[in-house]
CSV table of C-alpha atoms in Angstrom, one decimal:
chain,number,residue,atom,x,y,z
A,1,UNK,CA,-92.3,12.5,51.6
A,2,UNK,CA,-95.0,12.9,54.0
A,3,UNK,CA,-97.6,10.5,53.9
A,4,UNK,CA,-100.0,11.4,56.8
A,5,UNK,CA,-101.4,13.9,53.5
A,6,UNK,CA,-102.6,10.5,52.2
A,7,UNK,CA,-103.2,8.7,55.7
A,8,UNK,CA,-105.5,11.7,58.1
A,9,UNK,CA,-108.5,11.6,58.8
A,10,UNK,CA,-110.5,14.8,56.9
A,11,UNK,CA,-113.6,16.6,58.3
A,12,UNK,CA,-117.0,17.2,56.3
A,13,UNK,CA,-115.5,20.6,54.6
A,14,UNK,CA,-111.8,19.2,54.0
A,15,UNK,CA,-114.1,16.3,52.0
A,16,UNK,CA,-116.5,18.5,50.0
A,17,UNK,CA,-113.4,21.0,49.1
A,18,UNK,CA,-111.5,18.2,48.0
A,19,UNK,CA,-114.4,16.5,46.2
A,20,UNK,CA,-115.2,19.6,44.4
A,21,UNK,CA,-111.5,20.3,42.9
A,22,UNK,CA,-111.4,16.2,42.1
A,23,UNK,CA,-114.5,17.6,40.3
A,24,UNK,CA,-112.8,20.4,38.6
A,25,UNK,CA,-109.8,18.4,38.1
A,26,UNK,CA,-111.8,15.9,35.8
A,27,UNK,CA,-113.3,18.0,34.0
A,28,UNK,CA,-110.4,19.8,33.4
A,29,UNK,CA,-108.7,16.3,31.9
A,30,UNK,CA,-111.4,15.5,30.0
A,31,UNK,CA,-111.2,19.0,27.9
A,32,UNK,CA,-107.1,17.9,27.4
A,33,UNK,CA,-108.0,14.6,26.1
A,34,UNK,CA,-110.2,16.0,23.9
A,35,UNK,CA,-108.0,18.8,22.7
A,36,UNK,CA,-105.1,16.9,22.5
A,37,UNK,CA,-106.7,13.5,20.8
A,38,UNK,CA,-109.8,14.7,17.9
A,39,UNK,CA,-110.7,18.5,19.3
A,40,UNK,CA,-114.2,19.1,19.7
A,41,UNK,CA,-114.7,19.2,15.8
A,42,UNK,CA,-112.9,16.3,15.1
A,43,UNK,CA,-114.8,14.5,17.7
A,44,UNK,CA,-117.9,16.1,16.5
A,45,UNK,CA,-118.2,14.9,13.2
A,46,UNK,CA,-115.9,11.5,14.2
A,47,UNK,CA,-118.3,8.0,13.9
A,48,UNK,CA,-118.4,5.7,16.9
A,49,UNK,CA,-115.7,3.7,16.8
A,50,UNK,CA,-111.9,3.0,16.3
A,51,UNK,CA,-111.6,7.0,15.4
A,52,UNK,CA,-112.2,7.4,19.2
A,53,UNK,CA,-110.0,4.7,20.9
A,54,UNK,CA,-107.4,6.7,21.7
A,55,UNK,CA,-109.4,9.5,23.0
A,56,UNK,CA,-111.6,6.2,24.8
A,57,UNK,CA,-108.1,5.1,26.5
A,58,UNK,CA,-106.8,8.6,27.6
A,59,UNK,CA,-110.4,9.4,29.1
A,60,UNK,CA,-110.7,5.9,31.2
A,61,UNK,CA,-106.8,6.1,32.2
A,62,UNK,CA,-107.3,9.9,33.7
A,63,UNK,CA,-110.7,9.1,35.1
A,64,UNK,CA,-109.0,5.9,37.1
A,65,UNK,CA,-106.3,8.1,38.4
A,66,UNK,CA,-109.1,10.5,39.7
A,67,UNK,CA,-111.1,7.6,40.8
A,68,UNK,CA,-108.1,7.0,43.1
A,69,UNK,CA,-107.9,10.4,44.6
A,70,UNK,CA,-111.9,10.4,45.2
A,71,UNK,CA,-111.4,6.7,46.7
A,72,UNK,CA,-108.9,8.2,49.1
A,73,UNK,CA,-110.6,10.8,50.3
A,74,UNK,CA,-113.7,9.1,51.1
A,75,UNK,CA,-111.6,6.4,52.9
A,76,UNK,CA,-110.3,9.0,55.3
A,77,UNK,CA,-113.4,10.9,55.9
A,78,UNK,CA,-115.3,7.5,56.7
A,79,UNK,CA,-112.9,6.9,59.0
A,80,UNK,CA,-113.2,10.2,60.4
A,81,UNK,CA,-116.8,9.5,60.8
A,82,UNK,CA,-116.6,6.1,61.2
A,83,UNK,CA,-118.9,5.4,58.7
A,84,UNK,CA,-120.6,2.0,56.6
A,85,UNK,CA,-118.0,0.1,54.7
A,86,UNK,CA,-120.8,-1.4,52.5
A,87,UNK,CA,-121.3,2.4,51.9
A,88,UNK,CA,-117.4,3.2,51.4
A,89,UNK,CA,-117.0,0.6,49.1
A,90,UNK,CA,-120.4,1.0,47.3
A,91,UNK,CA,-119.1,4.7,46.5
A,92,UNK,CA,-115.7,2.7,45.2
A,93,UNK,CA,-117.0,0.3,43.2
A,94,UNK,CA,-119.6,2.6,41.4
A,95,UNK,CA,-116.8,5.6,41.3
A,96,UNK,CA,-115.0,3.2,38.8
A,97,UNK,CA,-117.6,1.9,36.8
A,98,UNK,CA,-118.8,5.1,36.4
A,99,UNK,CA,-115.2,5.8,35.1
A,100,UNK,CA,-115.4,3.1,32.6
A,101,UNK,CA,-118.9,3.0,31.4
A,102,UNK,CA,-117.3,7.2,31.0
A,103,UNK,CA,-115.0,6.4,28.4
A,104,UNK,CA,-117.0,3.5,26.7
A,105,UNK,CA,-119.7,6.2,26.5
A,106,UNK,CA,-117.2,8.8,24.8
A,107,UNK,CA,-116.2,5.4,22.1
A,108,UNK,CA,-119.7,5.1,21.0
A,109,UNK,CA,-122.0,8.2,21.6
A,110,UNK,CA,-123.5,9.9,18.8
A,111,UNK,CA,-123.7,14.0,18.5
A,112,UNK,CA,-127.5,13.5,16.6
A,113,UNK,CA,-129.5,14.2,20.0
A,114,UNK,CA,-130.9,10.3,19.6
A,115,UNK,CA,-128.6,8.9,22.1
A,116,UNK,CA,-129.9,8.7,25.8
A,117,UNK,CA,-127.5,7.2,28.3
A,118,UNK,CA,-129.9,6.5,31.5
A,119,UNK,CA,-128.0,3.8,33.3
A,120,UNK,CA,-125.2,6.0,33.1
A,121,UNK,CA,-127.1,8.9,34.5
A,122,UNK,CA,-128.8,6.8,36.8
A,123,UNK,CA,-125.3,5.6,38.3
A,124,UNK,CA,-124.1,9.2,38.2
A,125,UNK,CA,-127.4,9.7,40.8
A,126,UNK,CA,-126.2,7.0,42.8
A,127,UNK,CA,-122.8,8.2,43.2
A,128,UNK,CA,-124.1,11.4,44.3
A,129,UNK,CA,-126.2,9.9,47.1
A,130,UNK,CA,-123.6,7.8,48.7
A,131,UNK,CA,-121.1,10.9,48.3
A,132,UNK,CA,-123.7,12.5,50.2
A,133,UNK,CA,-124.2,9.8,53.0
A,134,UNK,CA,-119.9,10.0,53.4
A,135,UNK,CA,-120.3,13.7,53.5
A,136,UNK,CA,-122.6,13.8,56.3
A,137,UNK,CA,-121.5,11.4,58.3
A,138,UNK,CA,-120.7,12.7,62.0
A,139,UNK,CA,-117.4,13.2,63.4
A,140,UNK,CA,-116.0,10.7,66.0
A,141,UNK,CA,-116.4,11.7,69.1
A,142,UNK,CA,-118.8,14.8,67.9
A,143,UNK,CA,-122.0,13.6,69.7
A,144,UNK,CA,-123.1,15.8,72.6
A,145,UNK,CA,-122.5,12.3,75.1
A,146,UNK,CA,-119.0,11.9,73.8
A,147,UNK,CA,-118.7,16.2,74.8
A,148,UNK,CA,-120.3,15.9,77.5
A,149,UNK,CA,-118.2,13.3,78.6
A,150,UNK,CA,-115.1,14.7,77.4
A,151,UNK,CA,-115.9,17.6,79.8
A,152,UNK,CA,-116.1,16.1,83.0
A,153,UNK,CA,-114.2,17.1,85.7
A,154,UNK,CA,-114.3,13.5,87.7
A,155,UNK,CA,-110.6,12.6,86.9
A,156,UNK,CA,-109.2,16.4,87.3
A,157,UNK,CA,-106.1,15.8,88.8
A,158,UNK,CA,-104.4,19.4,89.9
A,159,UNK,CA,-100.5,19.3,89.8
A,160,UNK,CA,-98.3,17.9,92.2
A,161,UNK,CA,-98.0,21.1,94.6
A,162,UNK,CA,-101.1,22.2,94.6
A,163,UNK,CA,-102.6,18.9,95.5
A,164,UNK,CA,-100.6,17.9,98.2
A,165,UNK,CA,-101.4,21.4,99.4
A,166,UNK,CA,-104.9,21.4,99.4
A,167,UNK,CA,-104.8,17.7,101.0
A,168,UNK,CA,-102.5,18.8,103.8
A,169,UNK,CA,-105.3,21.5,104.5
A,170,UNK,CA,-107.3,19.6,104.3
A,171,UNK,CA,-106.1,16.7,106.4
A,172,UNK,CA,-105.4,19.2,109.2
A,173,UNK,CA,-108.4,21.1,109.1
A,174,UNK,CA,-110.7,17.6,109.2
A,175,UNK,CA,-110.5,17.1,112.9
A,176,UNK,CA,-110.7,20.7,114.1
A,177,UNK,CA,-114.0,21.2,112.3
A,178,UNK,CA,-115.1,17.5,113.4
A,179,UNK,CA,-114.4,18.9,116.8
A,180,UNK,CA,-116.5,21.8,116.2
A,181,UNK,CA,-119.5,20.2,114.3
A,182,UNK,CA,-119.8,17.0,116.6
A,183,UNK,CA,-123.1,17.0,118.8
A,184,UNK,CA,-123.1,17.0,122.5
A,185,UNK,CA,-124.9,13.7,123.7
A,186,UNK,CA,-127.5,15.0,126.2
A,187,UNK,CA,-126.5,12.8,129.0
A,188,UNK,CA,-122.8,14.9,128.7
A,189,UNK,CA,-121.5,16.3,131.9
A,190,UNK,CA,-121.1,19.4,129.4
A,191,UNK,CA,-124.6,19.6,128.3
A,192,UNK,CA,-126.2,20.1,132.0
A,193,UNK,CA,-126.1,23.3,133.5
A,194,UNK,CA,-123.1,24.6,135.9
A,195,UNK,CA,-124.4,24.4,139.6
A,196,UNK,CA,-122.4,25.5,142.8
A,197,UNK,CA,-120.8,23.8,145.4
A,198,UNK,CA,-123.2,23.9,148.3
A,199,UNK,CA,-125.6,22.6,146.0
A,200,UNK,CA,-128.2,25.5,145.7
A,201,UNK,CA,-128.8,26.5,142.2
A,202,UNK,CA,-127.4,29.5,140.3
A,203,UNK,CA,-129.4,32.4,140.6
A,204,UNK,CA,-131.0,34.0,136.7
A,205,UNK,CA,-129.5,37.8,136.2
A,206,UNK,CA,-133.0,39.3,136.6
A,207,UNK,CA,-135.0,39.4,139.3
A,208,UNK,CA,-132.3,38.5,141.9
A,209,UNK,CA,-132.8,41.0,144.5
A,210,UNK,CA,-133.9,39.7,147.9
A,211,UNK,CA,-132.3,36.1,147.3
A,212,UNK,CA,-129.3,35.1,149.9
């Protein structure tokens, strides 16, 4: 068995797509329960209490097994964004009290409209806002520095041929062009002007005529 399915890291649309079938998922168990405990009659016209137990049990069992999923997958993607803990395990800790305060809710909730289950809804906000947080958390190595960086050409190395090539040329090629490109000190024998022998000076190409 593979575990690196249980052990990658996942990006912000792995997450939500996973998030939203753990979603589906739940809801999905919680209909089963139901059907295959009281049905949606029964647990209509049931009274809070032992009735419900086993229906209670089978809700908080499949809700911790999904809470372990969700825990997962929000370990992975904070890692992938190398995220809070205190916000990793905030989402943990409230992903499974939500779970049980769930199936207490399911033991004693009444079907007359009366009942209003704030805290409950209140966590469920809460949950939502850290999944959030998790969700949009940036990628390692995502920032435009970390591209940027990422993209520089300062430890390019060619291959082996090619380099030693194009240091050979360029080893050869230093002197001939320092040659070329050095400047002529003006106190050079090469930077005064050719004279003759006998000393007079070189006569200019125009203008000539009548000079021995």
């Amino acid at each position: 068995m593979d575990l690196s399915m249980f052990n990658s890291n996942i990006g912000r649309l792995r997450f939500f797509f996973y998030s939203a079938a753990l979603l589906v998922a739940e809801i999905v168990t919680f209909v089963l329960c139901v059907v295959g405990s009281v049905g949606f009659e029964g647990l209509a016209n049931s009274k809070p209490g032992p009735s419900r137990e086993g229906l209670a049990a089978a809700v908080l069992v499949t809700s911790l097994v999904i809470v372990l999923f969700r825990a997962n997958f929000a370990w992975r993607r904070s890692r992938d964004a190398q995220g809070s803990g205190w916000i990793l395990w905030s989402y943990i800790v409230f992903s499974t009290l939500f779970a049980i305060l769930q199936a207490g809710t399911v033991l004693v909730v009444k079907f007359d409209g009366e009942d209003s289950h704030s805290g409950l809804n209140l966590l469920g906000l809460a949950l939502v806002g850290l999944w959030a947080v998790i969700l949009a958390g940036k990628q390692a190595g995502g920032g435009s520095a970390d591209m940027a960086s990422s993209l520089s050409f300062d430890d390019f190395d060619p291959p082996g041929p090619l380099h030693s090539a194009s240091a050979t040329g360029a080893t050869a090629l230093a002197p001939a062009y320092a040659t070329r490109a050095a400047p002529v000190p003006s106190n050079h024998p090469a930077s005064q002007p050719a004279s003759p022998a006998n000393g007079r000076p070189r006569p200019g190409g125009f203008g000539k005529r009548g000079l021995v």
